[in-house]
């Protein structure tokens, strides 16, 4: 067994390992190889110093264990070295481009690169660029991705309805439209309706004004697949909710698939009728959480490959650690970086990218908010009156939001505990301290609460952007 075969066995074990996500594998493990193997001492070729540091910190012991298992020999020493993977891999293994795996030397001024078309919109309103193959799956989106694929495999059976929720720019619309595109590919005669909840509401209102109820009903009910984006928009719209209730019932009774997206789970949508909340929970509810570092790097790598734009691997972490709220802002930052360097006709460097990021409003500086802004956001999210937040009731539906308010005042505004106590109706500083510590502990251990707090924070700053 030569060194290439040995490392392929190591890669296979990593790829099949249940505790390593696909994004982690693609980012840290995939683009590596054995550079030297002598006297049970191994040197691993890595694409960048960042990957080297990460492997040393996170996966060193696992790599040693797998190597010893594959070779049947003890590994005395394992080190990592940044190098050119093309010079190591056998020729027949280099057929697939490994843009993100090679060490890029200082380059002359760059040429203009062709950018693939963004994708066309078909008669159903589906954008052809939204397919599963272009979706980067991370630890925060694995379940949503798997559920979406299950719907494509068994529409109307697997999960009906499928309800996908999460913050802005995390890929909900991508998955929603990918379901439509994949099903249409399997069955071109399928009847699909894709619309935002706002459009559904506007179409309904127009049908009432013009007396075209039957046309409206036919448009949304005579379909095999109904895809509704941002369903939270129908909140507080009684007649629209009534119409959607009957639309949903008719489709569900006929085993027609319904998929919806929202910025929050059904029970957290204010002014949404209970009968709709219960129906939205009939099938599968999945969330998409903000991407972790590995996923953000994987997104950047994939985007650069799609745009045929070579970027030094060391630059990816620079972007990914600066822009971390959502995928949309991440891709937006990358597009600006590419456009800037093409316009200047210069090759990107870590220094030029850092300078550009620091001047971008897109990066993750905290936007300004106020104690009252936090109170308003919590009251709206949990549908709790302000007087109950500031009151003394110990009921969980009041005490939990109250503690989250104090936690956010501490974390987002860096307020002192006495100041927080004053804002909360003259409470003692120890109460604020207890609330902050309690919520932080629960966030660390409860994914559901962590998701809720992230959603609140996104809502908190959205009007200040």
PDB file of N, CA and C in Angstrom, residues 12-101:
ATOM      1  N   UNK A  12     -11.305   8.329   3.816  1.00  0.00           N
ATOM      2  CA  UNK A  12     -12.580   7.603   3.807  1.00  0.00           C
ATOM      3  C   UNK A  12     -13.142   7.464   5.216  1.00  0.00           C
ATOM      4  N   UNK A  13     -12.266   7.182   6.185  1.00  0.00           N
ATOM      5  CA  UNK A  13     -12.738   7.060   7.571  1.00  0.00           C
ATOM      6  C   UNK A  13     -13.259   8.394   8.097  1.00  0.00           C
ATOM      7  N   UNK A  14     -12.574   9.468   7.760  1.00  0.00           N
ATOM      8  CA  UNK A  14     -13.038  10.792   8.183  1.00  0.00           C
ATOM      9  C   UNK A  14     -14.383  11.128   7.545  1.00  0.00           C
ATOM     10  N   UNK A  15     -14.516  10.831   6.264  1.00  0.00           N
ATOM     11  CA  UNK A  15     -15.742  11.186   5.547  1.00  0.00           C
ATOM     12  C   UNK A  15     -16.943  10.431   6.097  1.00  0.00           C
ATOM     13  N   UNK A  16     -16.715   9.196   6.555  1.00  0.00           N
ATOM     14  CA  UNK A  16     -17.813   8.374   7.071  1.00  0.00           C
ATOM     15  C   UNK A  16     -18.024   8.548   8.569  1.00  0.00           C
ATOM     16  N   UNK A  17     -17.152   9.313   9.206  1.00  0.00           N
ATOM     17  CA  UNK A  17     -17.255   9.490  10.658  1.00  0.00           C
ATOM     18  C   UNK A  17     -18.518  10.264  11.020  1.00  0.00           C
ATOM     19  N   UNK A  18     -19.341   9.749  11.950  1.00  0.00           N
ATOM     20  CA  UNK A  18     -20.596  10.428  12.301  1.00  0.00           C
ATOM     21  C   UNK A  18     -20.401  11.735  13.053  1.00  0.00           C
ATOM     22  N   UNK A  19     -19.216  11.945  13.631  1.00  0.00           N
ATOM     23  CA  UNK A  19     -19.008  13.167  14.411  1.00  0.00           C
ATOM     24  C   UNK A  19     -18.299  14.268  13.620  1.00  0.00           C
ATOM     25  N   UNK A  20     -18.176  14.088  12.306  1.00  0.00           N
ATOM     26  CA  UNK A  20     -17.569  15.116  11.457  1.00  0.00           C
ATOM     27  C   UNK A  20     -18.534  15.437  10.330  1.00  0.00           C
ATOM     28  N   UNK A  21     -18.992  16.680  10.292  1.00  0.00           N
ATOM     29  CA  UNK A  21     -19.960  17.078   9.271  1.00  0.00           C
ATOM     30  C   UNK A  21     -19.293  17.155   7.904  1.00  0.00           C
ATOM     31  N   UNK A  22     -20.129  17.178   6.869  1.00  0.00           N
ATOM     32  CA  UNK A  22     -19.612  17.281   5.507  1.00  0.00           C
ATOM     33  C   UNK A  22     -18.827  18.575   5.321  1.00  0.00           C
ATOM     34  N   UNK A  23     -19.345  19.658   5.911  1.00  0.00           N
ATOM     35  CA  UNK A  23     -18.653  20.948   5.794  1.00  0.00           C
ATOM     36  C   UNK A  23     -17.278  20.888   6.454  1.00  0.00           C
ATOM     37  N   UNK A  24     -17.199  20.261   7.628  1.00  0.00           N
ATOM     38  CA  UNK A  24     -15.917  20.111   8.313  1.00  0.00           C
ATOM     39  C   UNK A  24     -14.942  19.298   7.475  1.00  0.00           C
ATOM     40  N   UNK A  25     -15.438  18.199   6.925  1.00  0.00           N
ATOM     41  CA  UNK A  25     -14.584  17.329   6.110  1.00  0.00           C
ATOM     42  C   UNK A  25     -14.041  18.088   4.898  1.00  0.00           C
ATOM     43  N   UNK A  26     -14.933  18.780   4.186  1.00  0.00           N
ATOM     44  CA  UNK A  26     -14.511  19.495   2.980  1.00  0.00           C
ATOM     45  C   UNK A  26     -13.546  20.633   3.292  1.00  0.00           C
ATOM     46  N   UNK A  27     -13.741  21.263   4.444  1.00  0.00           N
ATOM     47  CA  UNK A  27     -12.925  22.429   4.791  1.00  0.00           C
ATOM     48  C   UNK A  27     -11.546  22.049   5.314  1.00  0.00           C
ATOM     49  N   UNK A  28     -11.490  21.062   6.198  1.00  0.00           N
ATOM     50  CA  UNK A  28     -10.246  20.792   6.921  1.00  0.00           C
ATOM     51  C   UNK A  28      -9.516  19.522   6.482  1.00  0.00           C
ATOM     52  N   UNK A  29     -10.226  18.519   6.005  1.00  0.00           N
ATOM     53  CA  UNK A  29      -9.623  17.203   5.796  1.00  0.00           C
ATOM     54  C   UNK A  29      -9.381  16.874   4.325  1.00  0.00           C
ATOM     55  N   UNK A  30     -10.354  17.181   3.490  1.00  0.00           N
ATOM     56  CA  UNK A  30     -10.373  16.673   2.113  1.00  0.00           C
ATOM     57  C   UNK A  30      -9.117  17.015   1.315  1.00  0.00           C
ATOM     58  N   UNK A  31      -8.696  18.252   1.361  1.00  0.00           N
ATOM     59  CA  UNK A  31      -7.592  18.710   0.507  1.00  0.00           C
ATOM     60  C   UNK A  31      -6.240  18.608   1.211  1.00  0.00           C
ATOM     61  N   UNK A  32      -5.924  17.395   1.637  1.00  0.00           N
ATOM     62  CA  UNK A  32      -4.654  17.111   2.302  1.00  0.00           C
ATOM     63  C   UNK A  32      -4.074  15.829   1.708  1.00  0.00           C
ATOM     64  N   UNK A  33      -2.816  15.568   1.993  1.00  0.00           N
ATOM     65  CA  UNK A  33      -2.170  14.353   1.475  1.00  0.00           C
ATOM     66  C   UNK A  33      -0.915  14.080   2.294  1.00  0.00           C
ATOM     67  N   UNK A  34      -0.406  12.853   2.171  1.00  0.00           N
ATOM     68  CA  UNK A  34       0.863  12.522   2.820  1.00  0.00           C
ATOM     69  C   UNK A  34       2.004  13.043   1.954  1.00  0.00           C
ATOM     70  N   UNK A  35       2.822  13.905   2.543  1.00  0.00           N
ATOM     71  CA  UNK A  35       3.965  14.464   1.829  1.00  0.00           C
ATOM     72  C   UNK A  35       5.178  13.552   1.975  1.00  0.00           C
ATOM     73  N   UNK A  36       5.399  13.051   3.192  1.00  0.00           N
ATOM     74  CA  UNK A  36       6.510  12.127   3.452  1.00  0.00           C
ATOM     75  C   UNK A  36       6.082  11.092   4.483  1.00  0.00           C
ATOM     76  N   UNK A  37       6.627   9.856   4.318  1.00  0.00           N
ATOM     77  CA  UNK A  37       6.344   8.790   5.281  1.00  0.00           C
ATOM     78  C   UNK A  37       7.603   7.934   5.381  1.00  0.00           C
ATOM     79  N   UNK A  38       8.417   8.201   6.412  1.00  0.00           N
ATOM     80  CA  UNK A  38       9.673   7.480   6.593  1.00  0.00           C
ATOM     81  C   UNK A  38       9.856   7.092   8.049  1.00  0.00           C
ATOM     82  N   UNK A  39      10.202   5.817   8.273  1.00  0.00           N
ATOM     83  CA  UNK A  39      10.493   5.339   9.631  1.00  0.00           C
ATOM     84  C   UNK A  39       9.387   5.706  10.610  1.00  0.00           C
ATOM     85  N   UNK A  40       8.154   5.504  10.167  1.00  0.00           N
ATOM     86  CA  UNK A  40       6.978   5.761  11.008  1.00  0.00           C
ATOM     87  C   UNK A  40       6.833   7.225  11.412  1.00  0.00           C
ATOM     88  N   UNK A  41       7.486   8.104  10.659  1.00  0.00           N
ATOM     89  CA  UNK A  41       7.290   9.541  10.830  1.00  0.00           C
ATOM     90  C   UNK A  41       6.573  10.070   9.587  1.00  0.00           C
ATOM     91  N   UNK A  42       5.494  10.821   9.820  1.00  0.00           N
ATOM     92  CA  UNK A  42       4.628  11.242   8.722  1.00  0.00           C
ATOM     93  C   UNK A  42       4.550  12.767   8.668  1.00  0.00           C
ATOM     94  N   UNK A  43       4.637  13.301   7.446  1.00  0.00           N
ATOM     95  CA  UNK A  43       4.405  14.731   7.217  1.00  0.00           C
ATOM     96  C   UNK A  43       3.185  14.853   6.313  1.00  0.00           C
ATOM     97  N   UNK A  44       2.187  15.609   6.773  1.00  0.00           N
ATOM     98  CA  UNK A  44       0.955  15.805   6.014  1.00  0.00           C
ATOM     99  C   UNK A  44       1.015  17.144   5.290  1.00  0.00           C
ATOM    100  N   UNK A  45       0.735  17.125   3.998  1.00  0.00           N
ATOM    101  CA  UNK A  45       0.672  18.359   3.212  1.00  0.00           C
ATOM    102  C   UNK A  45      -0.694  19.008   3.405  1.00  0.00           C
ATOM    103  N   UNK A  46      -0.699  20.288   3.758  1.00  0.00           N
ATOM    104  CA  UNK A  46      -1.950  21.025   3.970  1.00  0.00           C
ATOM    105  C   UNK A  46      -1.935  22.279   3.096  1.00  0.00           C
ATOM    106  N   UNK A  47      -3.113  22.804   2.745  1.00  0.00           N
ATOM    107  CA  UNK A  47      -3.170  23.945   1.820  1.00  0.00           C
ATOM    108  C   UNK A  47      -2.838  25.295   2.425  1.00  0.00           C
ATOM    109  N   UNK A  48      -2.922  25.428   3.757  1.00  0.00           N
ATOM    110  CA  UNK A  48      -2.677  26.743   4.351  1.00  0.00           C
ATOM    111  C   UNK A  48      -2.289  26.595   5.813  1.00  0.00           C
ATOM    112  N   UNK A  49      -1.718  27.649   6.357  1.00  0.00           N
ATOM    113  CA  UNK A  49      -1.332  27.640   7.769  1.00  0.00           C
ATOM    114  C   UNK A  49      -2.555  27.552   8.678  1.00  0.00           C
ATOM    115  N   UNK A  50      -3.672  28.089   8.211  1.00  0.00           N
ATOM    116  CA  UNK A  50      -4.896  28.034   9.013  1.00  0.00           C
ATOM    117  C   UNK A  50      -5.373  26.592   9.156  1.00  0.00           C
ATOM    118  N   UNK A  51      -5.348  25.843   8.044  1.00  0.00           N
ATOM    119  CA  UNK A  51      -5.719  24.423   8.096  1.00  0.00           C
ATOM    120  C   UNK A  51      -4.738  23.668   8.982  1.00  0.00           C
ATOM    121  N   UNK A  52      -3.453  23.986   8.858  1.00  0.00           N
ATOM    122  CA  UNK A  52      -2.439  23.340   9.683  1.00  0.00           C
ATOM    123  C   UNK A  52      -2.742  23.517  11.173  1.00  0.00           C
ATOM    124  N   UNK A  53      -3.008  24.752  11.570  1.00  0.00           N
ATOM    125  CA  UNK A  53      -3.292  25.029  12.982  1.00  0.00           C
ATOM    126  C   UNK A  53      -4.546  24.303  13.445  1.00  0.00           C
ATOM    127  N   UNK A  54      -5.546  24.250  12.567  1.00  0.00           N
ATOM    128  CA  UNK A  54      -6.812  23.617  12.947  1.00  0.00           C
ATOM    129  C   UNK A  54      -6.642  22.102  13.115  1.00  0.00           C
ATOM    130  N   UNK A  55      -5.909  21.470  12.197  1.00  0.00           N
ATOM    131  CA  UNK A  55      -5.682  20.026  12.300  1.00  0.00           C
ATOM    132  C   UNK A  55      -4.883  19.697  13.556  1.00  0.00           C
ATOM    133  N   UNK A  56      -3.872  20.513  13.846  1.00  0.00           N
ATOM    134  CA  UNK A  56      -3.060  20.275  15.042  1.00  0.00           C
ATOM    135  C   UNK A  56      -3.905  20.374  16.307  1.00  0.00           C
ATOM    136  N   UNK A  57      -4.828  21.307  16.304  1.00  0.00           N
ATOM    137  CA  UNK A  57      -5.633  21.552  17.502  1.00  0.00           C
ATOM    138  C   UNK A  57      -6.795  20.580  17.646  1.00  0.00           C
ATOM    139  N   UNK A  58      -7.465  20.278  16.531  1.00  0.00           N
ATOM    140  CA  UNK A  58      -8.737  19.554  16.600  1.00  0.00           C
ATOM    141  C   UNK A  58      -8.638  18.064  16.258  1.00  0.00           C
ATOM    142  N   UNK A  59      -7.811  17.728  15.269  1.00  0.00           N
ATOM    143  CA  UNK A  59      -7.897  16.375  14.711  1.00  0.00           C
ATOM    144  C   UNK A  59      -6.598  15.576  14.782  1.00  0.00           C
ATOM    145  N   UNK A  60      -5.583  16.103  15.439  1.00  0.00           N
ATOM    146  CA  UNK A  60      -4.274  15.444  15.453  1.00  0.00           C
ATOM    147  C   UNK A  60      -4.361  14.007  15.984  1.00  0.00           C
ATOM    148  N   UNK A  61      -4.954  13.851  17.142  1.00  0.00           N
ATOM    149  CA  UNK A  61      -5.038  12.516  17.755  1.00  0.00           C
ATOM    150  C   UNK A  61      -5.826  11.551  16.882  1.00  0.00           C
ATOM    151  N   UNK A  62      -6.910  12.020  16.310  1.00  0.00           N
ATOM    152  CA  UNK A  62      -7.740  11.164  15.457  1.00  0.00           C
ATOM    153  C   UNK A  62      -6.965  10.714  14.213  1.00  0.00           C
ATOM    154  N   UNK A  63      -6.196  11.629  13.623  1.00  0.00           N
ATOM    155  CA  UNK A  63      -5.402  11.279  12.442  1.00  0.00           C
ATOM    156  C   UNK A  63      -4.370  10.213  12.791  1.00  0.00           C
ATOM    157  N   UNK A  64      -3.692  10.396  13.918  1.00  0.00           N
ATOM    158  CA  UNK A  64      -2.694   9.413  14.355  1.00  0.00           C
ATOM    159  C   UNK A  64      -3.347   8.047  14.551  1.00  0.00           C
ATOM    160  N   UNK A  65      -4.475   8.016  15.234  1.00  0.00           N
ATOM    161  CA  UNK A  65      -5.155   6.742  15.502  1.00  0.00           C
ATOM    162  C   UNK A  65      -5.561   6.032  14.217  1.00  0.00           C
ATOM    163  N   UNK A  66      -6.094   6.791  13.273  1.00  0.00           N
ATOM    164  CA  UNK A  66      -6.526   6.175  12.010  1.00  0.00           C
ATOM    165  C   UNK A  66      -5.320   5.680  11.218  1.00  0.00           C
ATOM    166  N   UNK A  67      -4.253   6.468  11.174  1.00  0.00           N
ATOM    167  CA  UNK A  67      -3.043   6.051  10.465  1.00  0.00           C
ATOM    168  C   UNK A  67      -2.481   4.758  11.049  1.00  0.00           C
ATOM    169  N   UNK A  68      -2.452   4.671  12.358  1.00  0.00           N
ATOM    170  CA  UNK A  68      -1.938   3.460  12.999  1.00  0.00           C
ATOM    171  C   UNK A  68      -2.829   2.262  12.697  1.00  0.00           C
ATOM    172  N   UNK A  69      -4.118   2.490  12.634  1.00  0.00           N
ATOM    173  CA  UNK A  69      -5.057   1.404  12.334  1.00  0.00           C
ATOM    174  C   UNK A  69      -4.913   0.949  10.877  1.00  0.00           C
ATOM    175  N   UNK A  70      -4.741   1.907   9.975  1.00  0.00           N
ATOM    176  CA  UNK A  70      -4.636   1.578   8.547  1.00  0.00           C
ATOM    177  C   UNK A  70      -3.310   0.883   8.230  1.00  0.00           C
ATOM    178  N   UNK A  71      -2.209   1.384   8.799  1.00  0.00           N
ATOM    179  CA  UNK A  71      -0.884   0.839   8.477  1.00  0.00           C
ATOM    180  C   UNK A  71      -0.494  -0.337   9.363  1.00  0.00           C
ATOM    181  N   UNK A  72      -1.117  -0.430  10.529  1.00  0.00           N
ATOM    182  CA  UNK A  72      -0.750  -1.487  11.459  1.00  0.00           C
ATOM    183  C   UNK A  72       0.571  -1.221  12.146  1.00  0.00           C
ATOM    184  N   UNK A  73       1.038   0.021  12.082  1.00  0.00           N
ATOM    185  CA  UNK A  73       2.313   0.385  12.690  1.00  0.00           C
ATOM    186  C   UNK A  73       2.142   1.626  13.560  1.00  0.00           C
ATOM    187  N   UNK A  74       2.957   1.758  14.603  1.00  0.00           N
ATOM    188  CA  UNK A  74       2.867   2.969  15.434  1.00  0.00           C
ATOM    189  C   UNK A  74       3.409   4.186  14.684  1.00  0.00           C
ATOM    190  N   UNK A  75       2.788   5.307  14.917  1.00  0.00           N
ATOM    191  CA  UNK A  75       3.255   6.560  14.325  1.00  0.00           C
ATOM    192  C   UNK A  75       4.047   7.311  15.393  1.00  0.00           C
ATOM    193  N   UNK A  76       5.349   7.420  15.182  1.00  0.00           N
ATOM    194  CA  UNK A  76       6.206   8.068  16.169  1.00  0.00           C
ATOM    195  C   UNK A  76       6.030   9.587  16.165  1.00  0.00           C
ATOM    196  N   UNK A  77       5.876  10.133  14.977  1.00  0.00           N
ATOM    197  CA  UNK A  77       5.798  11.591  14.865  1.00  0.00           C
ATOM    198  C   UNK A  77       4.919  11.970  13.674  1.00  0.00           C
ATOM    199  N   UNK A  78       4.010  12.909  13.914  1.00  0.00           N
ATOM    200  CA  UNK A  78       3.136  13.407  12.845  1.00  0.00           C
ATOM    201  C   UNK A  78       3.214  14.928  12.821  1.00  0.00           C
ATOM    202  N   UNK A  79       3.603  15.487  11.678  1.00  0.00           N
ATOM    203  CA  UNK A  79       3.685  16.942  11.535  1.00  0.00           C
ATOM    204  C   UNK A  79       2.940  17.372  10.269  1.00  0.00           C
ATOM    205  N   UNK A  80       2.771  18.679  10.134  1.00  0.00           N
ATOM    206  CA  UNK A  80       2.028  19.232   9.000  1.00  0.00           C
ATOM    207  C   UNK A  80       2.882  20.300   8.323  1.00  0.00           C
ATOM    208  N   UNK A  81       2.761  20.377   7.012  1.00  0.00           N
ATOM    209  CA  UNK A  81       3.546  21.353   6.262  1.00  0.00           C
ATOM    210  C   UNK A  81       2.708  21.908   5.118  1.00  0.00           C
ATOM    211  N   UNK A  82       2.716  23.231   4.992  1.00  0.00           N
ATOM    212  CA  UNK A  82       1.993  23.868   3.892  1.00  0.00           C
ATOM    213  C   UNK A  82       2.732  23.584   2.590  1.00  0.00           C
ATOM    214  N   UNK A  83       2.012  23.104   1.598  1.00  0.00           N
ATOM    215  CA  UNK A  83       2.649  22.764   0.334  1.00  0.00           C
ATOM    216  C   UNK A  83       1.681  22.754  -0.822  1.00  0.00           C
ATOM    217  N   UNK A  84       2.206  22.401  -1.981  1.00  0.00           N
ATOM    218  CA  UNK A  84       1.416  22.344  -3.210  1.00  0.00           C
ATOM    219  C   UNK A  84       0.923  20.922  -3.412  1.00  0.00           C
ATOM    220  N   UNK A  85      -0.364  20.730  -3.249  1.00  0.00           N
ATOM    221  CA  UNK A  85      -0.948  19.396  -3.327  1.00  0.00           C
ATOM    222  C   UNK A  85      -0.795  18.790  -4.718  1.00  0.00           C
ATOM    223  N   UNK A  86      -0.753  19.616  -5.741  1.00  0.00           N
ATOM    224  CA  UNK A  86      -0.631  19.106  -7.114  1.00  0.00           C
ATOM    225  C   UNK A  86       0.669  18.333  -7.321  1.00  0.00           C
ATOM    226  N   UNK A  87       1.695  18.699  -6.571  1.00  0.00           N
ATOM    227  CA  UNK A  87       2.985  18.031  -6.728  1.00  0.00           C
ATOM    228  C   UNK A  87       3.038  16.697  -6.002  1.00  0.00           C
ATOM    229  N   UNK A  88       1.999  16.411  -5.213  1.00  0.00           N
ATOM    230  CA  UNK A  88       1.997  15.194  -4.403  1.00  0.00           C
ATOM    231  C   UNK A  88       1.035  14.156  -4.937  1.00  0.00           C
ATOM    232  N   UNK A  89      -0.153  14.603  -5.355  1.00  0.00           N
ATOM    233  CA  UNK A  89      -1.180  13.670  -5.808  1.00  0.00           C
ATOM    234  C   UNK A  89      -0.767  12.991  -7.105  1.00  0.00           C
ATOM    235  N   UNK A  90      -1.131  11.690  -7.279  1.00  0.00           N
ATOM    236  CA  UNK A  90      -0.917  11.025  -8.562  1.00  0.00           C
ATOM    237  C   UNK A  90      -1.641  11.783  -9.659  1.00  0.00           C
ATOM    238  N   UNK A  91      -1.131  11.694 -10.885  1.00  0.00           N
ATOM    239  CA  UNK A  91      -1.685  12.470 -11.991  1.00  0.00           C
ATOM    240  C   UNK A  91      -3.160  12.202 -12.202  1.00  0.00           C
ATOM    241  N   UNK A  92      -3.588  10.928 -12.075  1.00  0.00           N
ATOM    242  CA  UNK A  92      -4.984  10.602 -12.358  1.00  0.00           C
ATOM    243  C   UNK A  92      -5.933  11.082 -11.292  1.00  0.00           C
ATOM    244  N   UNK A  93      -5.404  11.554 -10.168  1.00  0.00           N
ATOM    245  CA  UNK A  93      -6.289  12.069  -9.123  1.00  0.00           C
ATOM    246  C   UNK A  93      -6.451  13.572  -9.222  1.00  0.00           C
ATOM    247  N   UNK A  94      -5.820  14.173 -10.258  1.00  0.00           N
ATOM    248  CA  UNK A  94      -5.862  15.623 -10.393  1.00  0.00           C
ATOM    249  C   UNK A  94      -6.849  16.083 -11.452  1.00  0.00           C
ATOM    250  N   UNK A  95      -7.704  15.176 -11.902  1.00  0.00           N
ATOM    251  CA  UNK A  95      -8.672  15.548 -12.927  1.00  0.00           C
ATOM    252  C   UNK A  95      -9.704  16.522 -12.412  1.00  0.00           C
ATOM    253  N   UNK A  96     -10.034  16.408 -11.112  1.00  0.00           N
ATOM    254  CA  UNK A  96     -11.017  17.306 -10.520  1.00  0.00           C
ATOM    255  C   UNK A  96     -10.314  18.539  -9.982  1.00  0.00           C
ATOM    256  N   UNK A  97     -10.756  19.735 -10.334  1.00  0.00           N
ATOM    257  CA  UNK A  97     -10.104  20.955  -9.853  1.00  0.00           C
ATOM    258  C   UNK A  97     -10.080  21.003  -8.334  1.00  0.00           C
ATOM    259  N   UNK A  98      -8.958  21.417  -7.783  1.00  0.00           N
ATOM    260  CA  UNK A  98      -8.857  21.579  -6.331  1.00  0.00           C
ATOM    261  C   UNK A  98      -8.390  22.998  -6.053  1.00  0.00           C
ATOM    262  N   UNK A  99      -9.164  23.923  -6.547  1.00  0.00           N
ATOM    263  CA  UNK A  99      -8.833  25.348  -6.468  1.00  0.00           C
ATOM    264  C   UNK A  99      -8.497  25.789  -5.060  1.00  0.00           C
ATOM    265  N   UNK A 100      -9.267  25.272  -4.088  1.00  0.00           N
ATOM    266  CA  UNK A 100      -9.094  25.751  -2.724  1.00  0.00           C
ATOM    267  C   UNK A 100      -8.010  25.000  -1.979  1.00  0.00           C
ATOM    268  N   UNK A 101      -7.285  24.093  -2.664  1.00  0.00           N
ATOM    269  CA  UNK A 101      -6.339  23.267  -1.944  1.00  0.00           C
ATOM    270  C   UNK A 101      -4.882  23.588  -2.267  1.00  0.00           C
TER     271      UNK A 101
END
